[in-house]
Coordinates of C-alpha atoms and ligand atoms in Angstrom, one line a residue:
M21 CA 30.8 -7.7 3.9
D22 CA 32.7 -9.8 1.5
G23 CA 32.4 -12.7 3.9
E24 CA 33.9 -10.9 6.9
Y25 CA 32.7 -8.9 9.9
V26 CA 34.3 -5.4 9.7
T27 CA 34.0 -2.7 12.3
G28 CA 32.2 0.4 11.1
A29 CA 34.6 3.3 10.2
G30 CA 32.0 6.0 9.8
E31 CA 32.0 9.1 12.0
R32 CA 28.4 8.7 13.3
R33 CA 27.8 6.2 16.1
V34 CA 24.5 4.3 16.2
E35 CA 22.8 2.7 19.2
V36 CA 20.7 -0.5 19.0
R37 CA 18.3 -0.4 22.0
D38 CA 16.1 -2.9 23.6
P39 CA 12.7 -1.2 23.3
A40 CA 11.1 -3.3 26.0
L41 CA 13.6 -2.2 28.7
D42 CA 15.0 1.1 27.3
E43 CA 18.5 -0.2 27.4
V44 CA 21.4 0.0 25.0
I45 CA 22.2 -3.5 23.5
V46 CA 25.1 -2.3 21.3
E47 CA 26.6 0.9 20.2
Q48 CA 28.8 1.1 17.1
A49 CA 30.1 3.3 14.3
E50 CA 28.1 3.2 11.1
A51 CA 29.7 2.1 7.8
S52 CA 31.8 4.8 6.1
A53 CA 31.3 5.8 2.5
E54 CA 34.5 3.9 1.6
Q55 CA 33.1 0.8 3.3
V56 CA 29.9 1.0 1.3
D57 CA 32.1 1.3 -1.8
A58 CA 34.0 -1.7 -0.7
A59 CA 30.8 -3.7 -0.2
V60 CA 29.5 -2.8 -3.6
A61 CA 32.9 -3.7 -5.2
A62 CA 32.8 -7.1 -3.4
A63 CA 29.3 -7.7 -4.7
R64 CA 30.5 -6.7 -8.2
R65 CA 33.4 -9.2 -8.1
A66 CA 31.1 -12.0 -6.8
F67 CA 28.5 -11.3 -9.5
A68 CA 30.8 -12.7 -12.3
D69 CA 30.8 -16.2 -10.7
W70 CA 27.5 -16.2 -8.9
S71 CA 25.4 -15.2 -12.0
R72 CA 27.1 -18.0 -14.0
R73 CA 26.4 -20.7 -11.5
T74 CA 23.6 -23.0 -12.6
P75 CA 20.2 -22.5 -10.9
G76 CA 20.7 -26.0 -9.4
E77 CA 24.0 -25.0 -7.8
R78 CA 22.5 -21.8 -6.3
S79 CA 19.5 -23.9 -5.1
D80 CA 21.7 -26.5 -3.4
L81 CA 23.5 -23.7 -1.5
M82 CA 20.2 -22.2 -0.5
H83 CA 18.9 -25.5 0.8
A84 CA 22.1 -25.8 2.9
W85 CA 21.3 -22.3 4.2
V86 CA 17.8 -23.5 5.2
R87 CA 19.5 -26.3 7.3
D88 CA 21.8 -23.9 8.9
L89 CA 19.0 -21.4 9.8
R90 CA 17.0 -24.3 11.4
E91 CA 20.0 -25.0 13.6
H92 CA 20.1 -21.3 14.7
E93 CA 16.4 -20.4 14.8
G94 CA 16.4 -19.9 18.6
E95 CA 19.3 -17.5 18.4
L96 CA 17.6 -15.6 15.5
A97 CA 14.3 -15.4 17.5
R98 CA 16.1 -14.1 20.6
W99 CA 17.9 -11.3 18.9
E100 CA 14.9 -10.3 16.8
S101 CA 12.9 -10.1 20.0
R102 CA 15.7 -8.2 21.8
Q103 CA 16.2 -5.5 19.2
C104 CA 12.5 -5.0 18.4
G105 CA 10.8 -5.9 21.7
K106 CA 8.6 -8.4 19.9
P107 CA 7.0 -11.2 22.0
F108 CA 9.1 -14.4 21.7
K109 CA 6.1 -16.3 20.3
L110 CA 5.8 -13.8 17.5
T111 CA 9.5 -14.0 16.5
T112 CA 9.5 -17.8 16.8
L113 CA 6.3 -18.6 14.9
F114 CA 6.2 -15.7 12.5
D115 CA 9.4 -13.8 11.9
V116 CA 11.9 -16.7 12.0
A117 CA 9.6 -19.5 10.8
G118 CA 8.4 -17.3 7.9
S119 CA 11.9 -16.2 6.9
I120 CA 13.2 -19.8 6.9
D121 CA 10.2 -20.8 4.8
N122 CA 11.0 -17.9 2.4
V123 CA 14.6 -19.3 2.0
A124 CA 13.2 -22.8 1.3
F125 CA 10.8 -21.4 -1.3
Y126 CA 13.5 -19.5 -3.2
A127 CA 15.8 -22.5 -3.0
G128 CA 13.2 -24.2 -5.2
A129 CA 12.1 -21.2 -7.2
A130 CA 15.7 -20.6 -8.3
R131 CA 15.3 -23.5 -10.6
Q132 CA 11.9 -22.3 -12.0
L133 CA 12.5 -19.2 -14.1
E134 CA 9.8 -19.0 -16.7
G135 CA 9.2 -17.2 -20.0
K136 CA 7.4 -17.7 -23.3
A137 CA 8.1 -20.9 -25.2
Q138 CA 10.8 -20.7 -27.8
A139 CA 9.0 -20.6 -31.1
E140 CA 8.7 -19.1 -34.6
Y141 CA 6.4 -16.2 -33.8
S142 CA 7.7 -14.8 -37.2
A143 CA 8.0 -17.4 -39.9
D144 CA 11.6 -16.3 -40.6
H145 CA 12.8 -16.3 -37.1
T146 CA 13.1 -18.4 -33.9
S147 CA 12.5 -16.3 -30.8
S148 CA 13.5 -17.3 -27.3
I149 CA 13.6 -15.6 -23.9
R150 CA 16.5 -15.3 -21.6
R151 CA 16.0 -14.2 -18.0
E152 CA 19.2 -12.7 -16.8
A153 CA 20.4 -11.4 -13.4
I154 CA 20.6 -7.6 -13.3
G155 CA 23.9 -7.2 -11.4
V156 CA 24.4 -5.6 -8.0
V157 CA 21.3 -4.9 -6.0
G158 CA 21.3 -2.2 -3.3
S159 CA 18.5 -2.8 -0.8
I160 CA 17.2 -0.8 2.1
A161 CA 15.0 -2.3 4.8
P162 CA 12.8 -1.0 7.6
W163 CA 12.8 -1.8 11.4
N164 CA 9.4 -3.3 11.8
Y165 CA 10.2 -6.9 10.6
P166 CA 14.0 -6.7 10.2
L167 CA 14.7 -10.4 9.5
Q168 CA 11.7 -10.9 7.2
M169 CA 12.4 -7.7 5.3
A170 CA 16.0 -8.7 4.8
A171 CA 14.8 -12.1 3.6
W172 CA 12.3 -10.6 1.2
K173 CA 15.0 -8.4 -0.3
I174 CA 18.0 -10.8 -0.4
L175 CA 16.3 -14.1 -1.4
P176 CA 14.8 -13.4 -4.8
A177 CA 17.8 -11.3 -5.7
V178 CA 20.4 -14.0 -5.1
A179 CA 18.2 -16.9 -6.2
A180 CA 18.1 -15.1 -9.6
G181 CA 21.9 -14.8 -9.8
N182 CA 22.3 -11.2 -8.5
T183 CA 24.5 -10.1 -5.7
I184 CA 23.4 -7.7 -3.0
V185 CA 24.3 -5.0 -0.5
L186 CA 21.6 -4.6 2.1
K187 CA 21.3 -1.7 4.6
P188 CA 19.0 -2.7 7.4
A189 CA 17.3 0.1 9.5
E190 CA 19.9 1.6 11.8
I191 CA 18.1 0.6 15.0
T192 CA 17.6 -3.1 14.0
P193 CA 20.7 -4.4 12.2
L194 CA 21.4 -7.5 14.3
T195 CA 19.4 -10.3 12.7
S196 CA 20.3 -9.2 9.1
L197 CA 23.9 -9.7 10.1
L198 CA 23.1 -13.2 11.6
F199 CA 21.1 -14.1 8.4
A200 CA 24.1 -13.2 6.2
E201 CA 26.5 -15.1 8.6
S202 CA 24.3 -18.2 8.2
A203 CA 24.4 -17.9 4.4
A204 CA 28.2 -17.8 4.7
R205 CA 28.3 -20.9 6.9
A206 CA 26.1 -22.6 4.3
G207 CA 28.7 -22.0 1.6
I208 CA 27.2 -19.0 -0.2
P209 CA 30.3 -17.3 -1.6
A210 CA 31.8 -14.2 0.0
G211 CA 30.5 -11.0 -1.7
V212 CA 27.2 -12.5 -2.8
I213 CA 25.4 -11.1 0.3
N214 CA 26.8 -8.0 2.0
I215 CA 25.3 -6.0 4.9
V216 CA 26.2 -2.4 5.6
T217 CA 24.8 -0.8 8.8
G218 CA 24.0 2.8 9.5
G219 CA 21.7 5.7 8.8
G220 CA 19.4 6.3 5.9
R221 CA 20.7 9.7 4.8
S222 CA 24.4 8.7 5.1
V223 CA 24.8 5.0 4.3
G224 CA 21.5 4.6 2.6
T225 CA 21.9 7.5 0.2
H226 CA 25.5 6.5 -0.7
L227 CA 24.3 3.0 -1.5
T228 CA 21.2 3.8 -3.6
T229 CA 23.0 6.5 -5.6
H230 CA 26.1 4.4 -6.1
P231 CA 26.9 4.2 -9.9
E232 CA 27.8 0.5 -9.6
V233 CA 24.4 -0.5 -8.1
N234 CA 22.2 -1.6 -10.9
M235 CA 18.9 -1.9 -9.1
V236 CA 17.5 -0.5 -5.9
S237 CA 14.9 -2.3 -3.8
F238 CA 13.4 -0.4 -0.9
T239 CA 10.9 -1.2 1.8
G240 CA 9.9 1.7 4.1
S241 CA 7.8 4.8 4.2
T242 CA 6.2 6.4 1.2
E243 CA 8.0 9.6 1.9
V244 CA 11.5 8.1 1.8
G245 CA 10.6 5.8 -1.1
R246 CA 9.5 8.9 -3.2
S247 CA 12.7 10.7 -2.2
I248 CA 14.8 7.8 -3.3
A249 CA 12.9 7.6 -6.6
S250 CA 13.6 11.2 -7.3
T251 CA 17.4 10.9 -6.7
I252 CA 18.0 7.9 -9.0
P253 CA 16.1 8.5 -12.2
G254 CA 16.6 5.8 -14.7
K255 CA 17.8 3.2 -12.2
R256 CA 15.7 0.0 -11.8
L257 CA 13.6 0.5 -8.7
H258 CA 11.3 -1.7 -6.5
L259 CA 9.3 0.1 -3.8
E260 CA 7.3 -1.4 -1.0
L261 CA 5.9 1.5 0.9
G262 CA 3.3 2.5 3.5
G263 CA -0.2 1.1 4.0
K264 CA -3.5 2.0 5.7
A265 CA -5.5 -1.2 5.4
P266 CA -9.3 -1.1 5.5
F267 CA -11.2 -3.8 7.3
V268 CA -14.8 -3.9 5.9
V269 CA -17.4 -5.7 7.9
F270 CA -20.8 -6.2 6.1
D271 CA -24.0 -6.9 8.1
D272 CA -23.9 -10.6 7.2
A273 CA -20.4 -11.2 8.7
D274 CA -19.6 -13.5 11.6
L275 CA -19.0 -10.7 14.1
D276 CA -17.1 -12.9 16.5
A277 CA -14.6 -13.8 13.8
A278 CA -14.5 -10.2 12.7
A279 CA -13.8 -8.9 16.2
N280 CA -11.0 -11.5 16.8
G281 CA -9.6 -10.7 13.4
A282 CA -9.7 -7.0 14.0
V283 CA -7.7 -7.2 17.3
A284 CA -5.2 -9.7 15.9
A285 CA -4.7 -7.7 12.7
S286 CA -4.5 -4.3 14.4
C287 CA -2.2 -5.5 17.3
I288 CA 0.2 -7.7 15.4
N289 CA 3.7 -6.5 15.9
T290 CA 2.2 -3.7 18.1
G291 CA 0.5 -2.4 14.9
Q292 CA 3.9 -1.8 13.3
D293 CA 2.8 -3.8 10.2
C294 CA 2.3 -2.2 6.8
T295 CA -0.7 -4.4 6.2
A296 CA -2.2 -4.0 9.7
A297 CA -5.9 -3.4 10.0
T298 CA -6.2 0.3 10.7
R299 CA -9.7 1.4 9.5
A300 CA -12.7 -0.8 10.3
Y301 CA -15.7 0.2 8.2
V302 CA -18.7 -1.6 9.8
H303 CA -22.3 -1.6 8.6
E304 CA -24.4 0.8 10.7
S305 CA -26.8 -2.0 11.8
V306 CA -24.0 -4.0 13.5
I307 CA -21.4 -1.4 14.4
D308 CA -22.4 -1.2 18.1
E309 CA -22.2 -5.0 18.5
F310 CA -18.8 -5.1 16.6
V311 CA -17.3 -2.3 18.8
A312 CA -18.5 -4.1 22.0
K313 CA -17.1 -7.5 20.9
T314 CA -13.8 -5.9 19.7
A315 CA -13.4 -4.0 23.0
A316 CA -14.0 -7.3 24.9
V317 CA -11.2 -9.0 22.9
I318 CA -8.8 -6.0 23.5
D319 CA -9.4 -6.4 27.2
T320 CA -7.7 -9.8 27.0
V321 CA -4.5 -8.5 25.4
K322 CA -1.5 -8.5 27.7
L323 CA 1.4 -6.0 27.4
G324 CA 4.8 -7.2 28.5
T325 CA 8.4 -8.0 27.8
P326 CA 9.3 -10.5 25.1
D327 CA 10.5 -13.2 27.4
D328 CA 7.3 -13.4 29.4
E329 CA 5.2 -16.2 27.9
Q330 CA 2.0 -14.3 28.8
T331 CA 3.0 -11.3 26.6
D332 CA 0.7 -10.6 23.6
L333 CA 1.8 -7.1 22.9
G334 CA 5.4 -5.8 23.0
P335 CA 6.5 -2.2 22.9
L336 CA 6.8 0.2 20.0
S337 CA 10.2 0.3 18.4
S338 CA 11.6 3.6 19.8
R339 CA 10.8 6.4 22.2
G340 CA 10.3 8.7 19.3
H341 CA 7.8 6.4 17.6
Q342 CA 5.9 6.0 20.9
Q343 CA 5.6 9.8 21.1
K344 CA 4.4 9.9 17.5
V345 CA 1.6 7.3 18.1
A346 CA 0.5 9.0 21.3
A347 CA 0.4 12.4 19.7
M348 CA -1.7 11.1 16.8
V349 CA -4.3 9.6 19.1
E350 CA -4.3 12.9 21.2
R351 CA -5.0 14.9 18.0
A352 CA -7.8 12.5 17.0
V353 CA -9.4 13.1 20.4
D354 CA -9.0 16.9 20.1
A355 CA -10.7 16.6 16.7
G356 CA -13.7 14.9 18.2
A357 CA -13.0 11.2 18.2
T358 CA -13.8 8.9 21.2
V359 CA -11.3 6.5 22.7
V360 CA -13.3 3.3 23.6
R361 CA -10.2 1.4 24.8
G362 CA -6.5 2.3 25.4
G363 CA -5.2 5.6 24.3
H364 CA -2.4 5.8 26.9
V365 CA 1.2 5.3 27.4
P366 CA 1.3 2.8 30.4
E367 CA 3.8 3.0 33.3
A368 CA 6.8 1.1 32.1
A369 CA 10.5 1.6 31.2
G370 CA 10.0 0.4 27.6
Y371 CA 8.2 2.1 24.8
F372 CA 4.7 0.5 25.3
Y373 CA 1.4 1.8 24.1
E374 CA -2.0 0.4 25.0
P375 CA -4.1 -1.3 22.3
T376 CA -6.5 1.4 21.3
L377 CA -10.0 1.4 19.8
I378 CA -11.4 4.7 18.5
T379 CA -14.8 5.7 17.2
G380 CA -16.3 8.9 15.9
A381 CA -13.3 10.0 13.8
A382 CA -14.0 11.8 10.5
Q383 CA -13.1 10.0 7.3
D384 CA -10.8 12.9 6.2
S385 CA -9.0 13.2 9.6
E386 CA -5.4 12.4 10.1
I387 CA -6.0 9.2 12.2
V388 CA -8.0 7.7 9.3
Q389 CA -5.9 8.9 6.4
D390 CA -2.3 8.7 7.7
E391 CA -0.2 5.7 8.9
V392 CA -0.1 5.5 12.7
F393 CA 2.0 2.3 12.8
G394 CA 0.8 1.5 16.3
P395 CA -1.9 -0.7 17.9
V396 CA -4.7 1.6 17.0
L397 CA -7.9 0.7 15.3
V398 CA -10.5 3.3 14.2
V399 CA -14.1 2.1 13.6
L400 CA -16.4 4.0 11.2
P401 CA -19.9 3.2 10.0
F402 CA -21.3 2.7 6.4
S403 CA -24.8 2.3 5.2
S404 CA -24.5 0.7 1.7
D405 CA -22.1 -1.6 -0.1
D406 CA -21.2 1.2 -2.5
E407 CA -20.3 3.4 0.3
A408 CA -18.2 0.7 2.0
I409 CA -16.1 0.2 -1.2
D410 CA -15.7 4.0 -1.7
L411 CA -14.5 4.5 1.9
A412 CA -12.1 1.5 1.7
N413 CA -10.5 3.1 -1.4
D414 CA -10.5 6.6 0.1
T415 CA -6.8 7.0 1.2
P416 CA -3.7 7.4 -0.9
Y417 CA -2.5 3.9 0.1
G418 CA -3.3 0.5 -1.5
L419 CA -1.3 -2.2 0.1
A420 CA -3.8 -4.6 1.7
A421 CA -7.5 -4.8 2.8
S422 CA -10.0 -7.3 4.1
A423 CA -13.7 -7.9 3.7
W424 CA -15.8 -9.8 6.1
T425 CA -19.1 -11.3 4.8
S426 CA -20.9 -14.6 4.3
N427 CA -22.2 -13.5 0.9
V428 CA -20.2 -14.8 -2.0
Y429 CA -21.2 -11.9 -4.3
R430 CA -20.1 -9.3 -1.8
A431 CA -16.8 -11.1 -1.3
N432 CA -16.2 -11.2 -5.0
R433 CA -17.1 -7.5 -5.4
A434 CA -14.8 -6.5 -2.6
S435 CA -11.9 -8.5 -4.0
R436 CA -12.5 -6.9 -7.4
E437 CA -13.1 -3.3 -6.4
I438 CA -10.9 -2.6 -3.5
D439 CA -7.6 -1.1 -4.8
A440 CA -5.0 -3.1 -2.9
G441 CA -2.2 -5.6 -3.6
C442 CA -3.9 -8.1 -1.3
V443 CA -7.5 -8.5 -0.3
W444 CA -8.3 -11.1 2.4
I445 CA -11.8 -12.5 2.7
N446 CA -12.8 -13.3 6.3
D447 CA -9.3 -13.0 7.5
H448 CA -6.5 -10.4 7.7
I449 CA -2.7 -10.7 7.9
P450 CA -1.7 -14.3 6.7
I451 CA 1.1 -14.2 4.1
I452 CA 2.5 -17.1 2.1
S453 CA 5.9 -17.5 0.5
E454 CA 4.3 -18.7 -2.8
M455 CA 2.1 -15.6 -3.1
P456 CA 3.1 -12.0 -3.9
H457 CA 3.1 -9.1 -1.5
G458 CA 3.1 -5.5 -2.9
G459 CA 1.2 -2.3 -3.2
Y460 CA -1.0 -0.2 -5.4
K461 CA -1.1 3.6 -5.4
A462 CA 1.1 5.3 -2.8
S463 CA 2.0 1.9 -1.4
G464 CA 4.6 1.4 -4.2
Y465 CA 5.2 -1.0 -7.0
G466 CA 6.9 -4.4 -7.5
K467 CA 6.3 -7.6 -5.5
D468 CA 8.0 -9.3 -2.6
M469 CA 7.8 -13.0 -2.1
S470 CA 6.7 -15.6 -4.7
A471 CA 7.9 -16.2 -8.3
Y472 CA 6.7 -12.6 -9.2
S473 CA 9.5 -11.2 -7.0
L474 CA 12.1 -13.5 -8.6
E475 CA 11.0 -12.0 -12.0
E476 CA 11.5 -8.5 -10.7
Y477 CA 15.2 -9.2 -10.1
T478 CA 15.8 -10.3 -13.7
N479 CA 16.1 -8.6 -17.0
V480 CA 14.1 -10.2 -19.8
K481 CA 16.1 -10.6 -23.0
H482 CA 14.5 -11.5 -26.3
V483 CA 16.9 -13.5 -28.5
I484 CA 15.6 -13.5 -32.2
Q485 CA 17.5 -15.6 -34.7
D486 CA 17.1 -15.7 -38.5
I487 CA 16.3 -19.1 -39.8
T488 CA 16.2 -18.4 -43.5
A489 CA 19.9 -17.9 -44.1
V490 CA 19.2 -15.6 -47.1
A491 CA 21.2 -12.5 -47.6
K492 CA 18.4 -10.3 -48.7
K493 CA 15.6 -10.8 -46.3
D494 CA 12.0 -10.4 -47.3
W495 CA 11.4 -7.6 -44.9
H496 CA 14.2 -5.5 -46.5
R497 CA 11.8 -4.5 -49.2
I498 CA 10.1 -2.0 -46.9
I499 CA 13.5 -0.2 -46.7
F500 CA 15.0 -0.6 -50.2
A501 CA 14.2 -2.4 -53.4
G502 CA 17.6 -3.9 -54.1
E503 CA 18.0 -7.0 -56.3
Ligands
LIG508 P1 11.7 4.7 6.7 O1 11.2 5.0 5.4 O2 11.9 5.8 7.7 O3 13.1 3.9 6.7 C1 13.2 2.8 5.9 C2 14.7 2.6 5.6 O4 15.1 3.6 4.7 C3 15.6 2.6 6.8 O5 16.6 1.6 6.6 C4 16.2 4.0 6.7 O6 17.5 4.1 7.3 C5 16.3 4.2 5.2 N1 16.4 5.5 4.7 C6 15.9 6.7 5.2 N2 16.1 7.7 4.4 C7 16.8 7.3 3.4 C8 17.4 7.8 2.2 N3 17.2 9.1 2.0 N4 18.0 7.1 1.3 C9 18.2 5.7 1.5 N5 17.7 5.1 2.6 C10 17.0 5.9 3.5 O7 10.7 3.6 7.3 P2 10.7 2.9 8.7 O8 10.2 3.9 9.7 O9 12.0 2.2 8.9 O10 9.6 1.7 8.5 C11 8.2 1.9 8.6 C12 7.6 2.1 7.2 O11 7.9 1.0 6.3 C13 6.1 2.3 7.2 O12 5.7 3.3 6.4 C14 5.7 0.9 6.7 O13 4.4 0.9 6.1 C15 6.7 0.6 5.7 N6 6.8 -0.8 5.4 C16 6.3 -1.3 4.2 C17 6.3 -2.6 3.9 C18 5.7 -3.1 2.6 O14 5.9 -4.3 2.3 N7 5.1 -2.3 1.8 C19 6.8 -3.6 4.8 C20 7.3 -3.1 6.0 C21 7.3 -1.7 6.3

């Protein structure tokens, strides 16, 4: 924080473990309340200068940051793989490449703030819009994509002239620290980006409720997001929460494409992806063929450690999470569902779970309604387009969805009628720096990535200027007669 590494002074000690090997990588004390206060104070001091820099100056520094990150992408990928257990090909091609592209996008977007044209919307006044930085942002990130989530929170905030204090998830702080270190090397001033590490209830709560934090942006579970919202009434809040994405396969879909897509989208990041495909609704006339094809693709997926080039699927993030995923699948089976593939914890030191395909679950069962956050895909039938759309919308969540069809009218209907912040047609997962990511319903509000996110981190000010220069304005007659 404030441009320096400082050893945590909190009482609690936190372990960062390698989930592929079940080994401790580092063990350290979390930040104390006084250190969170100091980070917020550093961000407040830095705000005065940073918010007054021209967009061009901020952009130049962010371009320098891109260059520095490119020089260190191998190191970032290695540590992201180490602390998450992600296959090296995933961290290299997705986490790190995507995060660097996000920095490049916001380096450009910093110079592109938009608003209505300055004009005389009232004949007696000139109106203009100012978009102003909000102040100090307190951000909280989850453990599933630590680097990307840090990027999604930090970049729009600082591009718009805010300063930030980010708390990564306590089990995955390493790449957020490296990301901030790279920003410092690139010349972004001390205090603009501060990272505090530690637990949610301790460090997280102190940060979000801090009176000097003007805005809170949070990515994590719906439960914690709601609890934060209830503790900071009146504070600007941005919430990216849980998901339970439907994957709707109509009878005219390319079933090979759908089967490949279902496995890729349910196994990405070992299913620990808020937009992962979790519920496949498949037309009853093609469901058996879809299940057979999907099972055949699952049979090709290789579990392993991140450094093994053959590895497709890494472990889950923690022992506790592995137990949660296993217990949810067991309860689904107890309730009458059938495991077609997977459903086991394999013999290994790390927190692995087999890619799992389930049929025969009830729509209102836990495995269909609640986030599993593991490599588990449930397949259910539908018999009409109306029913497919109803089932897709039948959970509290609304983050992402996909529809698979060769019929343009069905594709249009699905994009219009599925309640989600993103609907893919004939694909599922790709994200793009230029386009927004964010939820409907219990998946939260606000957008990450894109110019929409930049706007979230600004206040819109209307400046309205009299152009008549008369002492008694025409509109005064609605209040008093006067002379
Ligand atoms: P989580 O809600 O348990 O924790 C998220 C973060 O909140 C962590 O840093 C944690 O330490 C912190 N936290 C916990 N309690 C807190 C409190 N009371 N005050 C302040 N901070 C607190 O989530 P997780 O298990 O780390 O991540 C998985 C969840 O994140 C899933 O629900 C997933 O869908 C969601 N997610 C959503 C998106 C999205 O863009 N919508 C992206 C990634 C993950």
